[in-house]
XYZ file of C-alpha atoms in Angstrom:
482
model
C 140.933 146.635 99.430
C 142.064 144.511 96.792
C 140.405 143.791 93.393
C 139.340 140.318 93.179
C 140.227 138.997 89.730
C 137.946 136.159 88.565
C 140.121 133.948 85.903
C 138.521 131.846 83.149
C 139.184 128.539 84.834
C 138.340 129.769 88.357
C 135.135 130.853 87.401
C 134.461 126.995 85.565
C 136.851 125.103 88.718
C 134.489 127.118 91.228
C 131.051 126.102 89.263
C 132.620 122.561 89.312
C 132.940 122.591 93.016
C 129.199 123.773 93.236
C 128.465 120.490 90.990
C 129.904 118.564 93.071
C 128.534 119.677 95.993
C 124.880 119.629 94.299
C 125.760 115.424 93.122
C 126.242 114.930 96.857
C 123.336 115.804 97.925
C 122.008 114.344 95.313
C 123.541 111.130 96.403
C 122.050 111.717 100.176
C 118.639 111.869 99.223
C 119.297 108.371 96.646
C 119.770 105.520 98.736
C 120.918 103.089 95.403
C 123.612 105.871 94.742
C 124.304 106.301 98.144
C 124.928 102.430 98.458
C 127.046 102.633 95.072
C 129.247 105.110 96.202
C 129.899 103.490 99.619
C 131.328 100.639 97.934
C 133.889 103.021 95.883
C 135.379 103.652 99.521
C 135.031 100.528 100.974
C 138.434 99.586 99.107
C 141.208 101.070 101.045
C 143.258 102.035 97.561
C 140.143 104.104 96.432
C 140.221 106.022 99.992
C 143.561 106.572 100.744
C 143.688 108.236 96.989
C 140.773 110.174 97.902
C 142.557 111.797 100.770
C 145.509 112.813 98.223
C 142.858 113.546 95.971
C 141.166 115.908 98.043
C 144.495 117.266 99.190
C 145.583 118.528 95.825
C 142.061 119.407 95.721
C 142.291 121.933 98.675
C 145.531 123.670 96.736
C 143.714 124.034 93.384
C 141.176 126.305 95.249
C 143.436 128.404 96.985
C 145.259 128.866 93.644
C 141.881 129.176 92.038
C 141.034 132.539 93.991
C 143.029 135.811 92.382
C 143.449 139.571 93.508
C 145.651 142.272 92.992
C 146.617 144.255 95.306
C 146.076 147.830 95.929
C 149.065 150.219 95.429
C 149.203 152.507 98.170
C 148.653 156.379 96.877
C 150.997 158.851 95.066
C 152.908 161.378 97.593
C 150.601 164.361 97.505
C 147.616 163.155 95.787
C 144.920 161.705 98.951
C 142.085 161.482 96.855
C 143.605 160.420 93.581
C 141.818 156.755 92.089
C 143.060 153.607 93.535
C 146.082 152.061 91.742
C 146.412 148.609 91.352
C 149.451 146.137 91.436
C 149.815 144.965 87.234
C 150.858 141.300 89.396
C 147.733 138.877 89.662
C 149.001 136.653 92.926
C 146.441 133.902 94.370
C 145.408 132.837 97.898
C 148.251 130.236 97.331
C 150.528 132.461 96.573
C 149.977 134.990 99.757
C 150.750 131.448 101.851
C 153.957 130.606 99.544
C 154.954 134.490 99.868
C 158.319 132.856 101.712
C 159.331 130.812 98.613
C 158.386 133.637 95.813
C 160.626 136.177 98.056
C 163.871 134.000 98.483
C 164.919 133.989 94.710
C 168.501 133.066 93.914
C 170.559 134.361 91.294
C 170.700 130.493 89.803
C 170.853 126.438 89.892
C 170.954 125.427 93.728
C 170.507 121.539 94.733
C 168.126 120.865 97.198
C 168.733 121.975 100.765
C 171.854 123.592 99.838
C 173.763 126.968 101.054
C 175.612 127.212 98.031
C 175.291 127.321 94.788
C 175.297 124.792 92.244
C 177.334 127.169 89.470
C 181.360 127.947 90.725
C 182.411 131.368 90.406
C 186.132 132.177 89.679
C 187.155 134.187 93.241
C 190.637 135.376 94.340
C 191.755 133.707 97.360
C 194.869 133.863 98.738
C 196.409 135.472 95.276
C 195.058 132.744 93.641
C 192.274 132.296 91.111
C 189.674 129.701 92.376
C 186.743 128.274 91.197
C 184.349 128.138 94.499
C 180.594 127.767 94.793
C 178.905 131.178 96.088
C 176.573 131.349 99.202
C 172.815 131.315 98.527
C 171.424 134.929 99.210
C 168.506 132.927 101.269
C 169.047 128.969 101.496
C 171.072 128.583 104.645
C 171.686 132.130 105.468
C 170.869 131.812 109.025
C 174.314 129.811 109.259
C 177.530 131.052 110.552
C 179.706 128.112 109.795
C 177.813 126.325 107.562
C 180.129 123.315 107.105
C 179.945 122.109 110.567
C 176.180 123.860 111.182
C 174.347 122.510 108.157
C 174.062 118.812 109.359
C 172.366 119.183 112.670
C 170.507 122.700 111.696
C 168.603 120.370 109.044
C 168.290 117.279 111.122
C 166.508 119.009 113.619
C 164.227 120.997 111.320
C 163.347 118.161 109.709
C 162.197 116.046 112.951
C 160.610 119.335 114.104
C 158.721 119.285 111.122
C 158.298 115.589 111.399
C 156.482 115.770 115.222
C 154.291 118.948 113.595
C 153.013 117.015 111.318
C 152.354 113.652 113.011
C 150.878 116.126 115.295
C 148.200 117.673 112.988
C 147.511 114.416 111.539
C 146.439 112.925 115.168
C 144.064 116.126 115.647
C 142.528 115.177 111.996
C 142.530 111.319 112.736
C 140.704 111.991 116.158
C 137.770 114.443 114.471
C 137.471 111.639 112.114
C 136.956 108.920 114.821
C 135.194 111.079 116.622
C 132.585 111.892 113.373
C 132.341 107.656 112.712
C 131.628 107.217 116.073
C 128.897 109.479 116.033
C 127.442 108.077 113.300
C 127.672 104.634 114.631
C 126.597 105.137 118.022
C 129.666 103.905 119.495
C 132.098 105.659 121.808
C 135.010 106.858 120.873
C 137.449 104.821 122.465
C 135.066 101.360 120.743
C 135.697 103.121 117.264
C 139.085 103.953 117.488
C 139.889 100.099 118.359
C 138.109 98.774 115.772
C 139.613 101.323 113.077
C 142.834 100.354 114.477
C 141.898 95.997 113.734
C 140.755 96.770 111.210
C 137.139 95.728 111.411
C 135.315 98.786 110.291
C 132.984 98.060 107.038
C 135.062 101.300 105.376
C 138.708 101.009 105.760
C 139.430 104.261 108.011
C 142.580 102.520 108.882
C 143.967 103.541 105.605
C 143.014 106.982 105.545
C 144.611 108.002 108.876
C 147.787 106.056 107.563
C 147.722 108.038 104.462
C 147.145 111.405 106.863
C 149.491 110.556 108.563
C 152.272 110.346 105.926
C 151.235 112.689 104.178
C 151.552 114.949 107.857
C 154.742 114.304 107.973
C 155.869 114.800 104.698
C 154.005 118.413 105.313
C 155.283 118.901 108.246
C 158.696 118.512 107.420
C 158.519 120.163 104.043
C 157.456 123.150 105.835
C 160.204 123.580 108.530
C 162.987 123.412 106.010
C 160.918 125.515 103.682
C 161.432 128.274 106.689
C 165.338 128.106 105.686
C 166.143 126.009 102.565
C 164.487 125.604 99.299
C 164.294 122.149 99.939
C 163.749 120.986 95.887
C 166.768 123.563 95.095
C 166.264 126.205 92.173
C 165.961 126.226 88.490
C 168.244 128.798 86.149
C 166.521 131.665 87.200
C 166.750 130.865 91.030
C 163.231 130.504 91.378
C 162.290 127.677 93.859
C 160.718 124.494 92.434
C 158.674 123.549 95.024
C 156.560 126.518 94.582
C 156.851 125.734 90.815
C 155.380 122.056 91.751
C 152.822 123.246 93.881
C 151.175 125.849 91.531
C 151.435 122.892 88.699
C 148.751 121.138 91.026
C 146.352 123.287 89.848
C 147.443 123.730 85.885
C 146.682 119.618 86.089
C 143.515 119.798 87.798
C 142.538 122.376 85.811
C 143.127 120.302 82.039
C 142.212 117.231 84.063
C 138.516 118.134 84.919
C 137.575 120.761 82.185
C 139.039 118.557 79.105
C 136.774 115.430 80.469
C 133.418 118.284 81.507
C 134.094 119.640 78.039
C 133.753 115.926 76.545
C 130.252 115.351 77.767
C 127.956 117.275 75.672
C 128.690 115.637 72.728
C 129.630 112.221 73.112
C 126.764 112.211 75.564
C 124.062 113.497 73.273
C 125.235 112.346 69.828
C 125.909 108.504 71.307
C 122.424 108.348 72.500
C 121.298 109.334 69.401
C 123.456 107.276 67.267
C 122.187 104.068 69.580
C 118.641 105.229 69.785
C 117.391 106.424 66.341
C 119.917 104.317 64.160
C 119.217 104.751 60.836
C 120.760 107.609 58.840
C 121.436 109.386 61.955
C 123.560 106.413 63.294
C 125.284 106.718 60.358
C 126.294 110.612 59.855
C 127.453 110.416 63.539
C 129.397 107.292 62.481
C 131.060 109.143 60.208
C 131.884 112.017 62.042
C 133.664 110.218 65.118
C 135.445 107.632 62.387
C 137.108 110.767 60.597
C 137.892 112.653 63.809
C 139.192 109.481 65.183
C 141.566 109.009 62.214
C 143.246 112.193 62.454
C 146.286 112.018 64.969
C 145.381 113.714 67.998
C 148.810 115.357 68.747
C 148.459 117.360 65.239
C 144.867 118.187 65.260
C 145.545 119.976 69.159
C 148.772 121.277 67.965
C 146.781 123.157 65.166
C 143.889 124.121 66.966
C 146.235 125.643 69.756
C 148.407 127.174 67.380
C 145.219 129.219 65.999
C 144.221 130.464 69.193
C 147.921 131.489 70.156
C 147.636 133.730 66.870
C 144.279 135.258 67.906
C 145.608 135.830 71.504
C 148.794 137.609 70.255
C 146.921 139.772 67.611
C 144.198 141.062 70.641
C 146.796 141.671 73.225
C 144.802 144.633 74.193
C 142.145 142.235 75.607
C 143.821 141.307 78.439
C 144.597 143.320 81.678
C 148.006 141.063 82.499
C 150.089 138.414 81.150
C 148.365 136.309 83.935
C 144.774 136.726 82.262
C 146.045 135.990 78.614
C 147.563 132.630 79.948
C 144.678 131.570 81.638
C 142.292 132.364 78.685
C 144.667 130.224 77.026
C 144.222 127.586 79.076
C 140.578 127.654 78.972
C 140.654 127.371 75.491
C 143.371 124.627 75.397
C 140.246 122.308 78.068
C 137.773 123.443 75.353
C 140.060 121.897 72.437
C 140.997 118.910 74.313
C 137.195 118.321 75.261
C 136.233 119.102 71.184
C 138.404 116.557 70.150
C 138.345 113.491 72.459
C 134.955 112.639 72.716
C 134.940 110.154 70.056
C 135.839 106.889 72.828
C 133.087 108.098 74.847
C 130.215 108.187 72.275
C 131.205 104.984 70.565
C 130.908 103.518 74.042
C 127.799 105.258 74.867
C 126.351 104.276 70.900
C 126.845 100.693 71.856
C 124.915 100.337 75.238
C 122.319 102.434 74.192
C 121.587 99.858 71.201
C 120.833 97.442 73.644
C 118.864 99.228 75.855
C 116.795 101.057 72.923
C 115.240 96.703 73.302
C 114.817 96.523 77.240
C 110.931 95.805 77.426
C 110.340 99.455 79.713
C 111.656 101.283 76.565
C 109.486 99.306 74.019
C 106.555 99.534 76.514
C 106.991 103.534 76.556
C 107.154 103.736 72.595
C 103.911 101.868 72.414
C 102.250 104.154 74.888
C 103.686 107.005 72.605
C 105.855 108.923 75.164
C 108.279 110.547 72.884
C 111.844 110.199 71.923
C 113.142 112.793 73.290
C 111.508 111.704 76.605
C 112.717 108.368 76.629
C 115.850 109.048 75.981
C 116.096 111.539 79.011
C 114.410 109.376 81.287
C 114.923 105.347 80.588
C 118.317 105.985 78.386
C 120.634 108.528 79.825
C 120.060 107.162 83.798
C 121.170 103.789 82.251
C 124.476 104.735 80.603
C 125.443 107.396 83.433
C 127.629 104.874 85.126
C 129.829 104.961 81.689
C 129.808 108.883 81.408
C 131.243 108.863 85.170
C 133.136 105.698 84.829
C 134.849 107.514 81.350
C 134.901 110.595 83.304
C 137.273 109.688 85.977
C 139.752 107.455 84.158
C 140.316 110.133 81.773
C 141.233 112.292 84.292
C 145.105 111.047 84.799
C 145.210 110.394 80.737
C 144.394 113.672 80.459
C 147.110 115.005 82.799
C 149.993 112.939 81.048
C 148.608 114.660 77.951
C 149.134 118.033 79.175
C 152.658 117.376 80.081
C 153.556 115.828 76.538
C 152.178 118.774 74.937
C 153.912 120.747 76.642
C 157.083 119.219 76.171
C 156.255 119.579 72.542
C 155.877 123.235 72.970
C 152.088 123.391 72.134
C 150.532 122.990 75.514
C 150.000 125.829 78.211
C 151.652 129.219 77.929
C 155.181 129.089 79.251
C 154.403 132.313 81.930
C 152.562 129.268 83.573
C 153.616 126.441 85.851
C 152.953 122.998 84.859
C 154.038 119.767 84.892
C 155.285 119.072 81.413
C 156.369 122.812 81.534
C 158.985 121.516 84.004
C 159.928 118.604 82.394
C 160.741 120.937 78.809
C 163.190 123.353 80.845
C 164.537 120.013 82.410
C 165.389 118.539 79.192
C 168.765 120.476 78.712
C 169.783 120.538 82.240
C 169.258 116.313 81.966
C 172.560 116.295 79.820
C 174.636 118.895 81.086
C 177.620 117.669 83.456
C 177.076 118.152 86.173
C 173.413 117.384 85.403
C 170.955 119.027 87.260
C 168.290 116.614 87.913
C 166.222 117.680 90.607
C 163.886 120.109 88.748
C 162.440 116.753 86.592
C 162.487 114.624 89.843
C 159.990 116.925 91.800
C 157.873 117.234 88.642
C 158.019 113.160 88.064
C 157.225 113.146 91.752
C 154.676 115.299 92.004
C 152.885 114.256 88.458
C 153.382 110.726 89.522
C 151.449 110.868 92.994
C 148.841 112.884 91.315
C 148.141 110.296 88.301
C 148.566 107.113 90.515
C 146.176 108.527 92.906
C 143.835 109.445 90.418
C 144.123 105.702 88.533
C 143.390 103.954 92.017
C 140.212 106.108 92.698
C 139.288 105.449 88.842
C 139.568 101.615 89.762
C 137.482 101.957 92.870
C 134.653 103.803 90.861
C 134.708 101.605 88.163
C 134.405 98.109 90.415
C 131.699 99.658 92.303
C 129.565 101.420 89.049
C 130.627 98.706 86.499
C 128.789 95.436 87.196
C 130.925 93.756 84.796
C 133.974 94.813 86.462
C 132.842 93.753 90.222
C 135.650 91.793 92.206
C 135.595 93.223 95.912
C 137.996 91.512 98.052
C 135.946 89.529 100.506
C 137.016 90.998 103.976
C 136.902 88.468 107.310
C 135.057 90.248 110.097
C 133.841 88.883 113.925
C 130.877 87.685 114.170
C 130.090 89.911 117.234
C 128.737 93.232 116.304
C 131.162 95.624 115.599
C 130.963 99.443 115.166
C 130.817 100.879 111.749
């Protein structure tokens, strides 16, 4: 059996997931809620990010859950403890095991058989500088030259039907689940998500399955033969390097805006609420912290934890632990240190509300402060915290890759965005340049952040009365299904 390994940030991703999954069903039983967060998918941007969303969701938790694997016993010695493997792999990385296995000795472009680096070889007496054969990519071909054409055209429209396939099966459960809902049959639904004339946009969704299928699918047929993003210096692939950078972004992404909450939440309210003297010291604070450059303050901060972690080395089982505990700890900083925006913002509604009759009717029947501000205040500015919440998310994400790139972001043992784009900075202006390590991490980092920004618009029309403007959609007049 293996020994399951539970990580700093799985343990806080996993207890994030339960959140979640306790705010929906908080948002079943709220009809209002329910209603709000209808009209976040009701715009086909905000769903068709959602899908990618919950896409690069789905890899974050199979990279969030970590084992090592048991060694299997000395010759001679049955009964002798169990040994375990000093690697910590993830779920994620058992289903990559193809691309961890096919390491080349160096720089390969993408889909090649050879490599990128010549090698001086005697041919015919003659000294020549020729590019080697991959050890993997391409070594199922005997004549590559005249093979490598077709062999890739047809894994790639293999891949392509696969994953139009799988998207149809998903599409049809979906249809099949509005349907239900609606009380229409399945065939009714599926031509009205086709015109269009659904309230939510399903259309969209099953467009954005359905590219996102075949991008998948054919990703994964080549994968079967080719590193299909090529290799870095070391030969290791850099799709699997993209892939396991999904989760490093979640990761900073979600616990650097959680880790924001306490105390913008609880010393805004206060500031807006009790005024005064107490308005004033947290004035202060947020004004100072806000006038210190944020790129210094982290860099210092991280620097003093790297210095703890490398004079307790002992605490730490593997490399894999120490680099997630640093990661933890680079959330917590990022969280300690931006929540000045958020409490300003949450200072300055609660001011108003502090002279909404409701509040000024609960002083005078002497329900305390505390009280109020739990029950009348915070419900009232919630819509900011989650409105703040999500468009930090991609800000957040772009900050992890500039640290990074500045060499004060997550441990270099660990994948990550900006971690690609630092080791891509001296291949940039080599000739030939190798360029495709920064493209797949512009790519990937790209899709992520835009997809992020277009569900951060839909919450924000729907939460944000001020910021309101639905498209007005054109609908029959004859009942439709919904």
């Amino acid at each position: 059996m293996p020994k399951i390994v539970l990580l700093w940030t799985d343990a806080a991703m996993w207890l994030l997931v339960v959140a979640i999954l306790v705010y929906a069903w908080f948002v079943r039983r709220d009809p209002d809620l329910a209603k709000t967060w209808r009209k976040v998918f009701r715009e086909a941007p905000a769903l068709a990010s959602s899908v990618v969303l919950a896409f690069c969701l789905l890899v974050t938790a199979l990279d969030s859950l970590h084992f090592r694997s048991a060694l299997p016993p000395a010759p001679g010695l049955p009964n002798a403890p169990v040994a375990y493997d000093t690697r910590t792999r993830s779920v994620l990385d058992v289903l990559l095991t193809r691309l961890t296995e096919t390491r080349e000795s160096t720089y390969s472009e993408p889909l090649a058989y050879v490599g990128f680096v010549k090698e001086s070889r005697s041919v015919g007496g003659q000294v020549e500088r020729v590019a080697p054969r991959l050890a993997f990519g391409g070594v199922h071909l005997t004549d590559p030259e005249h093979q490598w054409a077709g062999d890739v055209t047809v894994r790639a429209v293999i891949g392509l039907v696969g994953g139009l396939v799988g998207a149809m099966l998903i599409s049809a459960l979906l249809v099949a689940a509005v349907a239900r809902s609606s009380g229409a049959s399945w065939s009714a639904q599926a031509g009205a998500i086709r015109r269009g004339e659904t309230d939510t946009p399903w259309r969209a969704a099953i467009v954005t399955l359905a590219v996102m299928g075949v991008l998948i699918g054919a990703t994964v047929s080549l994968a079967l033969e080719y590193h299909v993003l090529g290799t870095d210096r070391t030969g290791n692939d850099v799709l699997y390097q993209a892939l396991k950078s999904i989760r490093t972004a979640f990761v900073i992404g979600t616990l650097s805006t959680v880790a924001t909450l306490p105390l913008a939440v609880t010393l805004g309210v206060m500031a807006g609420y009790f005024r005064g003297w107490v308005d004033e010291v947290i004035q202060y604070v947020y004004t100072v912290l806000s006038s210190v450059p944020n790129i210094l303050l982290i860099a210092a901060c991280v620097l003093m934890v790297q210095v703890y972690l490398d004079k307790h080395a002992e605490l730490f089982e593997t490399g894999v632990e120490r680099a997630d505990l640093k990661l933890f700890l680079l959330c917590a900083v990022l969280g300690l240190t931006g929540w000045a925006g958020l409490c300003r913002l949450l200072r300055g509604d609660t001011l108003k509300l502090r002279e909404l009759e409701y509040v000024q009717a609960a002083t005078a029947f002497g329900v305390s402060s505390w009280r109020i501000m739990a029950r009348h205040i915070f419900p009232n500015v919630a819509h900011l915290m989650l409105i703040n919440t999500v468009l930090d998310f991609s800000a957040l994400i772009l900050y992890e890759a500039v640290l990074s790139y500045v060499g004060v972001g997550v441990d270099p043992s660990m994948n990550s965005f900006g971690g690609m784009i630092n080791l891509a900075r001296s291949e940039m202006i080599r000739d030939p340049i190798v360029w495709w390590s920064f493209a797949a991490a512009f790519a990937f980092m790209v899709s992520l952040v835009l997809a992020a920004n277009l569900f951060a618009d839909g919450v924000r029309d729907a939460f944000d009365p001020r910021a309101r403007a639905f498209k007005p959609r054109l609908l029959q007049l004859k009942k439709k299904p919904a």
